Coordinates of C-alpha atoms in Angstrom, one line a residue:
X1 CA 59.6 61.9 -1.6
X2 CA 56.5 61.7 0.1
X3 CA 57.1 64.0 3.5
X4 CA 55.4 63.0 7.2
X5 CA 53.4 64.9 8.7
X6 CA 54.2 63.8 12.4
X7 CA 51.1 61.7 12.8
X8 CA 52.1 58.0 14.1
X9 CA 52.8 55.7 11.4
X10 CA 52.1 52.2 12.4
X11 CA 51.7 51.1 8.6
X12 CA 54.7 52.3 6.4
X13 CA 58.6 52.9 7.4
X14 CA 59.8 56.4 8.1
X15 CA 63.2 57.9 6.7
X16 CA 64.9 60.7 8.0
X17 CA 67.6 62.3 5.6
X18 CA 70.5 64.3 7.2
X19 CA 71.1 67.4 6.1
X20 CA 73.5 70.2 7.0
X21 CA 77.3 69.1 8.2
X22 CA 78.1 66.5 9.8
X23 CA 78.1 68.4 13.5
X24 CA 74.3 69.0 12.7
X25 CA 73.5 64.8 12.2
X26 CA 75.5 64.4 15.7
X27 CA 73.9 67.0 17.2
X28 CA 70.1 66.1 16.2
X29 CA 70.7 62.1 16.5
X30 CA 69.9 62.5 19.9
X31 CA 66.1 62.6 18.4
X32 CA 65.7 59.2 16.8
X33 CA 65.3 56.9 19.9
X34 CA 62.0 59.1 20.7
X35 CA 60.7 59.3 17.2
X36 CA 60.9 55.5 17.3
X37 CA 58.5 55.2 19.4
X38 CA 56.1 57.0 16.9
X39 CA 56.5 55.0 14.0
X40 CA 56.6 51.0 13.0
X41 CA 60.0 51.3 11.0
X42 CA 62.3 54.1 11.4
X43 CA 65.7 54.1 8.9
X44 CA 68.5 56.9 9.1
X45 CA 69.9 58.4 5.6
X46 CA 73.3 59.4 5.9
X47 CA 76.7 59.7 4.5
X48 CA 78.9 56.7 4.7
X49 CA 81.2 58.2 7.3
X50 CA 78.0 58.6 9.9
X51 CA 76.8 55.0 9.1
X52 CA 78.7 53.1 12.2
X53 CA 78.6 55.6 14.3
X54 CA 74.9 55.6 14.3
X55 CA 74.3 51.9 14.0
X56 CA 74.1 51.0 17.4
X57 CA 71.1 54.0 18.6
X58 CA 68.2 52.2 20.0
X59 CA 65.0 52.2 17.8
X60 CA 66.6 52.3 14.8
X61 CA 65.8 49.6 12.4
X62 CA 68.6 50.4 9.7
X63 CA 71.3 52.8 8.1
X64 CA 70.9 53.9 4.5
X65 CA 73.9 55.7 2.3
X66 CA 72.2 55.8 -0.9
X67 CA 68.9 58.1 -0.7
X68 CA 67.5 55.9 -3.7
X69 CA 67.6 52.2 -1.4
X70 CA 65.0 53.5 0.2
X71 CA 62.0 51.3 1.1
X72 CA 58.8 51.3 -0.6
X73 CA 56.0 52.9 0.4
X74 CA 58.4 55.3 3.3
X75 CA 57.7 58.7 4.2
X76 CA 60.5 61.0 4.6
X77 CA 61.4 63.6 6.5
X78 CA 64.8 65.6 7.7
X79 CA 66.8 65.5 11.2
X80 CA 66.6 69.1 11.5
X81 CA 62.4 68.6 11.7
X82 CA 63.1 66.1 14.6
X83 CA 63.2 68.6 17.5
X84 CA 59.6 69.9 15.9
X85 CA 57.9 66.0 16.3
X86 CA 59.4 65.4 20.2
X87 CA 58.4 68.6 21.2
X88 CA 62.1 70.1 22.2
X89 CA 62.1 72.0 25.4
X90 CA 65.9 73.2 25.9
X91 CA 65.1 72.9 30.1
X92 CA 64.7 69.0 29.3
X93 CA 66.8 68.0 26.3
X94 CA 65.7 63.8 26.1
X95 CA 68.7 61.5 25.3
X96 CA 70.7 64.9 25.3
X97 CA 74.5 63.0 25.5
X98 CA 75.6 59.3 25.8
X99 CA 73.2 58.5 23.4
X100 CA 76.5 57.9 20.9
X101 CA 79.0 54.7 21.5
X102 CA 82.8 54.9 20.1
X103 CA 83.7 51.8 17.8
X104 CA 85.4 49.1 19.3
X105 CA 88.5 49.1 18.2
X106 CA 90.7 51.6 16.8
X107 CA 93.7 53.7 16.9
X108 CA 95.7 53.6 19.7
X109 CA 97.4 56.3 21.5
X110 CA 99.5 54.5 23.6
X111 CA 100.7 55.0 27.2
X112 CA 101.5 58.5 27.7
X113 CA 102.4 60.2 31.3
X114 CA 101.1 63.4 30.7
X115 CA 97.3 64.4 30.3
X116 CA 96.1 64.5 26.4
X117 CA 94.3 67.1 24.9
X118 CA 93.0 67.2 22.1
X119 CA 92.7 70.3 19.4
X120 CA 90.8 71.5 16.5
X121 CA 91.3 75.0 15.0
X122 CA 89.4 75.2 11.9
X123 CA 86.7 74.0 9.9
X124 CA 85.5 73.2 6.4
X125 CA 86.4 76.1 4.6
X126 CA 83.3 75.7 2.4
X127 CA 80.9 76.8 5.3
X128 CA 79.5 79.9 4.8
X129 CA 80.6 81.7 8.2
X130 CA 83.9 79.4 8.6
X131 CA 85.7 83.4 8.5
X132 CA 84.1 83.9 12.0
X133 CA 84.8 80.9 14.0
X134 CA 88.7 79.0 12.4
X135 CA 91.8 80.8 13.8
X136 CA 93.0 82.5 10.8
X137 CA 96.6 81.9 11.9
X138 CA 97.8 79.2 14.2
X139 CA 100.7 80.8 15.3
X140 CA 97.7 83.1 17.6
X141 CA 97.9 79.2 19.6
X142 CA 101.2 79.7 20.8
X143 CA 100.2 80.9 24.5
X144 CA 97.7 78.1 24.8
X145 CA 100.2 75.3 23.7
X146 CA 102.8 76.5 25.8
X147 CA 100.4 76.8 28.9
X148 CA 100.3 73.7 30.4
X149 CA 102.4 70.7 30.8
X150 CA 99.9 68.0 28.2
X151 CA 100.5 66.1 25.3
X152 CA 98.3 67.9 22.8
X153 CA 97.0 65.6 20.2
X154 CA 95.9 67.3 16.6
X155 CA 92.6 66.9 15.7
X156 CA 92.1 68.8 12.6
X157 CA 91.1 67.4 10.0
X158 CA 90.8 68.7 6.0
X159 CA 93.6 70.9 4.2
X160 CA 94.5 72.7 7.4
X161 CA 95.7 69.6 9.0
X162 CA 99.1 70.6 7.5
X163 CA 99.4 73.2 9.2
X164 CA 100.1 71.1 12.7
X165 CA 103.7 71.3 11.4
X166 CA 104.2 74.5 12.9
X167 CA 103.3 73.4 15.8
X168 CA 104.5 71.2 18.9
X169 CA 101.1 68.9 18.4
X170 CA 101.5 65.2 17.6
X171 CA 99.9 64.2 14.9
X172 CA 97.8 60.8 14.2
X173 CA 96.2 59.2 11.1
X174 CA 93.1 60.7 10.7
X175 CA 90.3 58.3 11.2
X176 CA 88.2 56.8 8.2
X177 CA 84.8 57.4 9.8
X178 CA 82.9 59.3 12.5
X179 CA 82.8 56.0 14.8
X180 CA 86.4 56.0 14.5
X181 CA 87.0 59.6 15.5
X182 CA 84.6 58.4 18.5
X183 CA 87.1 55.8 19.1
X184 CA 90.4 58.4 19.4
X185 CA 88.6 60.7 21.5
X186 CA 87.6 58.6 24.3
X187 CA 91.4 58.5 24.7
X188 CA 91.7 61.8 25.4
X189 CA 91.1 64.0 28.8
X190 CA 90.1 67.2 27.2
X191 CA 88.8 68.7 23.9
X192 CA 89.2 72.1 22.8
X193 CA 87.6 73.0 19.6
X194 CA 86.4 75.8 17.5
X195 CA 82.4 75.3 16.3
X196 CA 82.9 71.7 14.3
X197 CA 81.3 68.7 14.3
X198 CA 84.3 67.3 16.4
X199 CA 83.2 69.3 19.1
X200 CA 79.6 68.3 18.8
X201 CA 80.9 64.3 18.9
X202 CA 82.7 65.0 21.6
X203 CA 79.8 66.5 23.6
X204 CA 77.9 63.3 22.5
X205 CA 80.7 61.1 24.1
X206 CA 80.3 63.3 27.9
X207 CA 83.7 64.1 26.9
X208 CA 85.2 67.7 28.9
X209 CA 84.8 70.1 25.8
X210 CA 86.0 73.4 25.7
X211 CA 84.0 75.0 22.8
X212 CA 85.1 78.5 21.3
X213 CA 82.4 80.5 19.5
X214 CA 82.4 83.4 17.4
X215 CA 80.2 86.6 19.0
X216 CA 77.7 86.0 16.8
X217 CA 77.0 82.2 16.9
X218 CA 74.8 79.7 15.6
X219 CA 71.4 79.4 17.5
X220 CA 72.2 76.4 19.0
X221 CA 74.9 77.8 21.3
X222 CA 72.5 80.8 22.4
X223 CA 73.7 83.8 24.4
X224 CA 75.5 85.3 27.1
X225 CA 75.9 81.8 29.2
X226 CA 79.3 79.8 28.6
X227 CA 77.6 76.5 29.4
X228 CA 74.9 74.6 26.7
X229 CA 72.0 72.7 27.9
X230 CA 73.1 70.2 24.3
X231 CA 76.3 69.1 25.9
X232 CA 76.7 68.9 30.0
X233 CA 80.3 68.3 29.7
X234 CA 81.1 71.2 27.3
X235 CA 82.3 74.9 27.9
X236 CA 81.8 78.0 26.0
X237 CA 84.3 80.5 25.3
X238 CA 82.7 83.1 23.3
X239 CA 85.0 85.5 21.6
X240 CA 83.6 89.6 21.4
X241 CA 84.2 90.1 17.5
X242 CA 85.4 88.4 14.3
X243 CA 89.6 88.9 15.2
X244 CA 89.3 88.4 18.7
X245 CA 91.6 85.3 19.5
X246 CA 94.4 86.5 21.8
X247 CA 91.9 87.3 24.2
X248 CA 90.5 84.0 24.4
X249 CA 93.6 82.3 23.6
X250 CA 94.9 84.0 27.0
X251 CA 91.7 82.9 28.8
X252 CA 91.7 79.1 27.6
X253 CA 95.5 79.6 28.3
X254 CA 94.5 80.0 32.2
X255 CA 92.0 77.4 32.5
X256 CA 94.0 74.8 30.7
X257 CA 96.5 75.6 33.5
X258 CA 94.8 75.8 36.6
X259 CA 92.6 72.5 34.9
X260 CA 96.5 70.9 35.0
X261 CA 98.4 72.4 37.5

C-alpha cells in the first residue's frame, strides 16, 4: 500500500489499518475524529467484531473488514501512527473518553438490588507478556469476591471463561461484537480488570475502571501514579512483581468495600 505521509489530503481517501489487539484499536480510536479534519475521505480497517462499535465516530466516512475493499487511489496508514499526525501531548489527550457509544440494544441484565461489578481476570493467552498481567489461578480472587456485598458479573472472555465455575460470579452470553460488549457494560457500576481491551472499552465508556497492572507495564500506563491521563474514570493498581496478587487482591479487596459499604 501506498503509506501517508501526514500532509493534508484533500484529493484521495485515507485508510487507517488497525493493528495490535483489540484494546490497542479502542484505545487509539480516540484519534480519528481529529485526523478527519486533515483529509477529504477517511475509512477505518478493522476486524468484524470493531465494525459497529466504531461506526458511529464523527468524521469517519466508512468501516472496512476486508483490507483488499479498499478504495482506489487511498493512502494508508496504521492507528498506532495516529498519535504521531495530531501531535499527542498526554497533558491534553483530545477526544480522550466518550468518544465511543454502546449499541442500542442488547443483553439485558435485569433488575438486580445489589451493585454489579463486573470482572476480567485474564487475557489472550497468545500475547507475549499475558504471564505478567492474568491471575494464574482464580482461587487468588477469593478475598476480593467475598469483600463486598455486589453481584459480580463475569466478564472473561476466551478459554478461561470456564473457569468462572469455581466461582460465585454469574455468568452471561458472551457478546458477538465489541459494540455489544459496550452494551453489557453500561449496565454495570464498576469494572475491575487485568490489562485487556475490556478495560480499555470501558475507560472509553467513562465507566469506574479499576485497572491491575503488572510492575512492569506497557507504556501506555506509565509509572509510579495509579491514575491514567487515557481514561479519567479508571484506577491503577500496580502490582510490585510477576506473583504478586494477594497483595493487591487484599488492596482491591478494601476499596471495593469501603466503595460499597
Amino acid at each position: 500500500y501506498p503509506l501517508w505521509d501526514g500532509a493534508p489530503l484533500r484529493d484521495r481517501p485515507l485508510c487507517v489499518h488497525s493493528e495490535g489487539g483489540f484494546g490497542d484499536a479502542i484505545m487509539f480510536s480516540r484519534f480519528a475524529p481529529l485526523l478527519a479534519g486533515l483529509v477529504r475521505e477517511l475509512y477505518l480497517v478493522v476486524p468484524p467484531a470493531l465494525a459497529r462499535l466504531f461506526r458511529e465516530l464523527p468524521g469517519v466516512r466508512g468501516i472496512i473488514v476486508r483490507r483488499d475493499r479498499t478504495p482506489e487511489r487511498a493512502v494508508h496508514t496504521s492507528f498506532w501512527s495516529m498519535p504521531a499526525y495530531v501531535q499527542l501531548r498526554l497533558s491534553g489527550l483530545p477526544g480522550s473518553y466518550r468518544h465511543l457509544a454502546a449499541a442500542s440494544e442488547g443483553f439485558r441484565l435485569g433488575p438486580g438490588t445489589r451493585p454489579r461489578v463486573g470482572l476480567v481476570w485474564a487475557g489472550s493467552r497468545k500475547t507475549a507478556h499475558d504471564v505478567h498481567r492474568s491471575v494464574p489461578d482464580v482461587e487468588l480472587l477469593r478475598p476480593l469476591l467475598d469483600a463486598a456485598d455486589v453481584e459480580w458479573i463475569s466478564l472473561q472472555f476466551g478459554d478461561r471463561a470456564g473457569a468462572a465455575e469455581r466461582l460465585p460470579v454469574r455468568t452471561v452470553p458472551m457478546p458477538g461484537d465489541w459494540a455489544g460488549t459496550a452494551y453489557l457494560l453500561k449496565q454495570l457500576d464498576l469494572v475491575i480488570s487485568v490489562d485487556t481491551a475490556v478495560a480499555h472499552l470501558a475507560g472509553s465508556l467513562d465507566i469506574p475502571t479499576w485497572i491491575v497492572l503488572p510492575s512492569i507495564p506497557e507504556f501506555r500506563w506509565l509509572l509510579r501514579r495509579d491514575d491514567t491521563p487515557w481514561y479519567p474514570s479508571a484506577r491503577l493498581f500496580r502490582r510490585s512483581g510477576t506473583h504478586d496478587w494477594e497483595a493487591r487482591v487484599a488492596c482491591l479487596a478494601r476499596e471495593l468495600a469501603d466503595q460499597f459499604a
